[in-house]
PDB file of C-alpha atoms in Angstrom:
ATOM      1  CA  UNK A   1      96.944-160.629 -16.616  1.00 92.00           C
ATOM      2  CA  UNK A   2      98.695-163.812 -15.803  1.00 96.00           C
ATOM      3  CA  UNK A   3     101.662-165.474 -16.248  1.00 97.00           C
ATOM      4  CA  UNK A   4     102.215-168.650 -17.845  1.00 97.00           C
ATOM      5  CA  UNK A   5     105.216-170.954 -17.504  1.00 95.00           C
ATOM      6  CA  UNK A   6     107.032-173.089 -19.996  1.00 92.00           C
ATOM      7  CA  UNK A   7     107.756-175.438 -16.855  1.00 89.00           C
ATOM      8  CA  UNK A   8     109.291-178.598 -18.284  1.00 81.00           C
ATOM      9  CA  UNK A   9     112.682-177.232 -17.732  1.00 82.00           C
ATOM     10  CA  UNK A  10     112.129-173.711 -15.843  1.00 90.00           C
ATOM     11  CA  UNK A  11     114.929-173.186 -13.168  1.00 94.00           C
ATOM     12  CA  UNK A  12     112.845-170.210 -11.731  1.00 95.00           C
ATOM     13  CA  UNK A  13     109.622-171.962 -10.668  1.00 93.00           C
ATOM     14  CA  UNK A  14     109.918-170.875  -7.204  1.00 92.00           C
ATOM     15  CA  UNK A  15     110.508-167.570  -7.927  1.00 95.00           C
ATOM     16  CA  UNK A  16     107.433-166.771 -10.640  1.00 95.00           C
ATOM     17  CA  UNK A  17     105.202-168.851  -7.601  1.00 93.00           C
ATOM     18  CA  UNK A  18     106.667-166.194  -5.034  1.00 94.00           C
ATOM     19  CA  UNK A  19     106.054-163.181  -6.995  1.00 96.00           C
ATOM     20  CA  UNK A  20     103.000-164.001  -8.259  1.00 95.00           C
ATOM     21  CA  UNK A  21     101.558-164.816  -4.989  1.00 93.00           C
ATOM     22  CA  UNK A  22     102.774-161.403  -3.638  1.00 94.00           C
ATOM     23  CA  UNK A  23     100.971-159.663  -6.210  1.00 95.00           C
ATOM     24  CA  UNK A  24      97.892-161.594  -6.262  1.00 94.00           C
ATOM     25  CA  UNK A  25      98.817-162.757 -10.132  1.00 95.00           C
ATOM     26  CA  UNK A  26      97.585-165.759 -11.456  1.00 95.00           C
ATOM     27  CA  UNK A  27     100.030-168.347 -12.351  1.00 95.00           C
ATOM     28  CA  UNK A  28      99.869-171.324 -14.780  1.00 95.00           C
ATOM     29  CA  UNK A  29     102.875-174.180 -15.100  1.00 94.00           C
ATOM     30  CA  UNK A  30     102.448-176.087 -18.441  1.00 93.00           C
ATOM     31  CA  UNK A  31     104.199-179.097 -18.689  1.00 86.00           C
ATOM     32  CA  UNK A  32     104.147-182.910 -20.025  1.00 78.00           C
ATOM     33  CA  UNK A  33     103.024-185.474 -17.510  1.00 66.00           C
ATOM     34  CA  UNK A  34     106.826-186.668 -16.679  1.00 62.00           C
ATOM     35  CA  UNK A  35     107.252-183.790 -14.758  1.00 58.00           C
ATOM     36  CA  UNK A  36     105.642-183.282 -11.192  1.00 64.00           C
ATOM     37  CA  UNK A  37     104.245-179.921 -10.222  1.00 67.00           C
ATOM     38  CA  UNK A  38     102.928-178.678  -7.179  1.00 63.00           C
ATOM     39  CA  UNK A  39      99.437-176.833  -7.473  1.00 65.00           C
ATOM     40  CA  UNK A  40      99.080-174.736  -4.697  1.00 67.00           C
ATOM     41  CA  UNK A  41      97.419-171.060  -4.323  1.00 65.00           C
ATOM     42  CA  UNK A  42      97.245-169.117  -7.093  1.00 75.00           C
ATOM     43  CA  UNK A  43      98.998-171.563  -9.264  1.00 89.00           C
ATOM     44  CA  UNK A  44      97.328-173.865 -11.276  1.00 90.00           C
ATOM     45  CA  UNK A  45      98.976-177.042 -13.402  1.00 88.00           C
ATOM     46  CA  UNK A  46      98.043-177.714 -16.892  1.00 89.00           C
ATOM     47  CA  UNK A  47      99.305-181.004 -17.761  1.00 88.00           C
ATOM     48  CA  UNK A  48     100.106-182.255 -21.670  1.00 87.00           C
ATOM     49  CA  UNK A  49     101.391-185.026 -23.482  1.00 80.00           C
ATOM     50  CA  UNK A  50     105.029-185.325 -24.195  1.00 77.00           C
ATOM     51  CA  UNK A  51     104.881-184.965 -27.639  1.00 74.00           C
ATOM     52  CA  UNK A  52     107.260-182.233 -29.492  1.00 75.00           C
ATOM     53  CA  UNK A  53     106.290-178.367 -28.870  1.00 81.00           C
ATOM     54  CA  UNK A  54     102.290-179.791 -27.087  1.00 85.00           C
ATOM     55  CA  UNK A  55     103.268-177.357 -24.030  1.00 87.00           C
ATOM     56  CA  UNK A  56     104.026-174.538 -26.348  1.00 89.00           C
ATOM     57  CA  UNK A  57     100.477-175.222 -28.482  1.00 90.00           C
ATOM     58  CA  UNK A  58      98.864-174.994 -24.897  1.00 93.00           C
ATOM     59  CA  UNK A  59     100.564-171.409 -23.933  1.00 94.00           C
ATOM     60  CA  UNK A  60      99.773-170.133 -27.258  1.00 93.00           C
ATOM     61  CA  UNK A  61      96.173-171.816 -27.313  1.00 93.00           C
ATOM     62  CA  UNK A  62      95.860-169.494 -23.330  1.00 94.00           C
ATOM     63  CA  UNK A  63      97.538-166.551 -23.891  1.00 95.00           C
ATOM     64  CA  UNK A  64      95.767-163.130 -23.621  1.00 93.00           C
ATOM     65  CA  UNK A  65      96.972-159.453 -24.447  1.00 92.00           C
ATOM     66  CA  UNK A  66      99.559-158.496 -21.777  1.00 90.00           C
ATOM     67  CA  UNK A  67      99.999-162.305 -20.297  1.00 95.00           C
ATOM     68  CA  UNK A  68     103.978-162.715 -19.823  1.00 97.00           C
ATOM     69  CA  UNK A  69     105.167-166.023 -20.853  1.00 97.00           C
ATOM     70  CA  UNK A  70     108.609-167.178 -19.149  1.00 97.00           C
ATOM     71  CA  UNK A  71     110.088-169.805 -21.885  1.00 95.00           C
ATOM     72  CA  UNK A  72     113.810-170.707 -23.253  1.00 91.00           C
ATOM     73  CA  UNK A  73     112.038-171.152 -26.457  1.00 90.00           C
ATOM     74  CA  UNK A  74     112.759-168.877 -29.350  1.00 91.00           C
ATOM     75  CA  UNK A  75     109.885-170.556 -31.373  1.00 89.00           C
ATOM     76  CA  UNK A  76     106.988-170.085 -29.028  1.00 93.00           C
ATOM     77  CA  UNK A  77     108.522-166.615 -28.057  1.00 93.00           C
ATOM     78  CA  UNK A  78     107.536-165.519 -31.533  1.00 93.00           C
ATOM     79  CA  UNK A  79     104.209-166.892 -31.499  1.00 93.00           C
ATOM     80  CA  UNK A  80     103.414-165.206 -27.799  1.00 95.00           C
ATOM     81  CA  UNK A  81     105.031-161.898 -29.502  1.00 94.00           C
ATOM     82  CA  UNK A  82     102.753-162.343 -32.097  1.00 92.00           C
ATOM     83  CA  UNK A  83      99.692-162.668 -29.913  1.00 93.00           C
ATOM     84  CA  UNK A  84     100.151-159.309 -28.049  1.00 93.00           C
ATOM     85  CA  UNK A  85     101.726-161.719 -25.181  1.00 95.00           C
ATOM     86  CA  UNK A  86     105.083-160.412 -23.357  1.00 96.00           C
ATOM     87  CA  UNK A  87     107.643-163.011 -22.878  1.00 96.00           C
ATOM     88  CA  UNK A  88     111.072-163.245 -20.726  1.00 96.00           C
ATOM     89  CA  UNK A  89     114.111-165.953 -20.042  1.00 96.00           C
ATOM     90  CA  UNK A  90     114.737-167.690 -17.315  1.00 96.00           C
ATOM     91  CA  UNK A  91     117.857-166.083 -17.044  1.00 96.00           C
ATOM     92  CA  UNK A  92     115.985-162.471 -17.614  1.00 96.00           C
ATOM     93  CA  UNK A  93     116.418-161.591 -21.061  1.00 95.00           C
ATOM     94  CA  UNK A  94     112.912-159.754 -21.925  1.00 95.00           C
ATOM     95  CA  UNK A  95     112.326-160.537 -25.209  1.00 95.00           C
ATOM     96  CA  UNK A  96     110.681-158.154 -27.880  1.00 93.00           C
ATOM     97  CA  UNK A  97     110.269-157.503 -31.415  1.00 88.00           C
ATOM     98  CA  UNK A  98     113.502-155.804 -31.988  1.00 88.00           C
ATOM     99  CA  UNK A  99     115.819-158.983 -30.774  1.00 88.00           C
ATOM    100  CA  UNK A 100     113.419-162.190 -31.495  1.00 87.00           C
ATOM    101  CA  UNK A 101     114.209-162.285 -35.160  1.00 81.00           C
ATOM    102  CA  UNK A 102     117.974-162.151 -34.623  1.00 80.00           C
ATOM    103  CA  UNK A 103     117.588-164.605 -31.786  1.00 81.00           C
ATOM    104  CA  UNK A 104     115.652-166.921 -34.647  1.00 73.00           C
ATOM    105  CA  UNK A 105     118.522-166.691 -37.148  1.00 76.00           C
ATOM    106  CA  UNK A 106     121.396-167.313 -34.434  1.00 80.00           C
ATOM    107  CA  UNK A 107     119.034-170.606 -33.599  1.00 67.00           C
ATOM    108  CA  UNK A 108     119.232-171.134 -36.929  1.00 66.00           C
ATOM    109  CA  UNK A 109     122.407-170.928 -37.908  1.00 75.00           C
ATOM    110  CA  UNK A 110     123.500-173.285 -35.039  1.00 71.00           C
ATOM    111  CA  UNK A 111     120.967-175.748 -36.277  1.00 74.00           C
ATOM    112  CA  UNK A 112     122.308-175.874 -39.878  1.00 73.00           C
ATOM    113  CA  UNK A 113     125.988-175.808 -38.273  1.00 74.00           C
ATOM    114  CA  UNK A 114     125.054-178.931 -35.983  1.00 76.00           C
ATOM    115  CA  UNK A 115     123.378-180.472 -39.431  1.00 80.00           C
ATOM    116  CA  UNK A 116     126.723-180.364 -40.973  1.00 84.00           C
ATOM    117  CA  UNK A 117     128.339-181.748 -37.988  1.00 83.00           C
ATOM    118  CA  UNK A 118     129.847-179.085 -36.928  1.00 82.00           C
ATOM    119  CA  UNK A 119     129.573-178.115 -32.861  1.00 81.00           C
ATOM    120  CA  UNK A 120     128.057-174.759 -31.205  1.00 74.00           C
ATOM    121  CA  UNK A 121     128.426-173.635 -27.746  1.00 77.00           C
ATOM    122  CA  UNK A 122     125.691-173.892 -25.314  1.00 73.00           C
ATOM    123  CA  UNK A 123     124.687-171.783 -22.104  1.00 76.00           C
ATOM    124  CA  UNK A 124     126.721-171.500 -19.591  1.00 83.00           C
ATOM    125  CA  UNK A 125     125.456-173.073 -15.901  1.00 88.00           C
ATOM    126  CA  UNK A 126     122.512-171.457 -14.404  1.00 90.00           C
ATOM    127  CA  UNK A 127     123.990-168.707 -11.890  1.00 92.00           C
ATOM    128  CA  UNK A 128     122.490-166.869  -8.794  1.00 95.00           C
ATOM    129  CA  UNK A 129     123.070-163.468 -11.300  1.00 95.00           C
ATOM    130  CA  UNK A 130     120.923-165.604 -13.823  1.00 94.00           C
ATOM    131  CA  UNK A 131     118.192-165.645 -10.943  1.00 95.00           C
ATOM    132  CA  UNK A 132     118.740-162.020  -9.697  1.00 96.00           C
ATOM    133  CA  UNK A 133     118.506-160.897 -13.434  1.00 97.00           C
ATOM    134  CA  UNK A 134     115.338-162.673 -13.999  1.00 97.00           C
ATOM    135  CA  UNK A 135     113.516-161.726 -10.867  1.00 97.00           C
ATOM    136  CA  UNK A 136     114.130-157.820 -11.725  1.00 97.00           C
ATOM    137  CA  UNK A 137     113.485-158.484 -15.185  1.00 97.00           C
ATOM    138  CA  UNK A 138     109.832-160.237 -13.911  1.00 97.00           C
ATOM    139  CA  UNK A 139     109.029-157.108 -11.502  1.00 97.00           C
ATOM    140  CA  UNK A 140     110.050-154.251 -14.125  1.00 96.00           C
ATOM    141  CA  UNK A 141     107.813-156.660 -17.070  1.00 94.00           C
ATOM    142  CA  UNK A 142     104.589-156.532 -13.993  1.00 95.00           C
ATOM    143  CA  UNK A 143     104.985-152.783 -13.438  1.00 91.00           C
ATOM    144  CA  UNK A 144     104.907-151.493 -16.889  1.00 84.00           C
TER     145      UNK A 144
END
C-alpha cells in the first residue's frame, strides 16, 4: 500500500509526509514541474508536465488495489474508484461509490451553470477543522 498525492494544490502535504513516515508507508507527490517538492524519506516526487489532467494520468497510470489517493478532483476520484484505489479530500471527505456519482453531477451542474454565465459558490477557506478532519479521516482509511 501507498499513498499517492495529487500535490499541485494539496494543503495537507505535511501531514500525509508525517503520517506516512510514522507508519512506514510509502508516499508519492505528483505534480507539474512549477511546483517545488521536497523528496525526503519515504517520499518520493514524480514530476509531470503542466498540461491539463498529466498528474491525474500519472496517479491512475501507479495506482494499485488498496493505494489511497488524496485529490480535490472528482474526475480522477472516479477513475482511482474504478481501479480498486481508495481516495479522500484534503479537507477529509472519504470518497466512495455511494457519493462520487452525485459529487459528478453537482460538478456538473455548476459547470453548465458557469457556461450560461451564471455564478456558483466555491469552498470556503481551508480551516484547522478541515486539517483535523482529514488527518482522522487518513488514519481511520490506513486502519481498515
Amino acid at each position: 500500500m501507498k499513498i499517492l498525492v495529487d500535490a499541485d494544490a494539496c494543503p495537507v502535504k505535511d501531514v500525509i509526509i508525517s503520517v506516512g513516515r510514522e507508519k512506514n508507508i510509502p508516499v508519492e507527490m505528483v505534480a507539474s514541474f512549477n511546483h517545488q517538492i521536497s523528496e525526503g524519506t519515504g517520499v518520493k516526487v514524480i514530476v509531470t508536465d503542466t498540461g491539463q489532467d498529466a498528474a491525474d494520468f500519472v496517479i491512475v497510470n501507479r495506482i494499485q488495489d488498496q493505494d489511497i489517493v488524496v485529490t480535490q478532483d472528482y474526475g480522477l476520484t472516479a477513475l482511482v474508484l474504478g481501479r480498486n484505489g481508495r481516495a479522500l479530500s484534503p479537507r477529509g471527505l472519504i470518497f466512495t461509490g455511494d457519493n462520487i456519482n452525485s459529487l459528478l453531477m453537482q460538478r456538473h451542474v455548476s459547470a453548465k451553470v458557469r457556461r450560461g454565465g451564471g455564478k456558483t459558490k466555491g469552498p470556503s477557506a481551508f480551516s484547522r477543522e478541515d486539517r483535523n478532519n482529514f488527518l482522522e479521516s487518513l488514519l481511520r482509511l490506513l486502519e481498515s
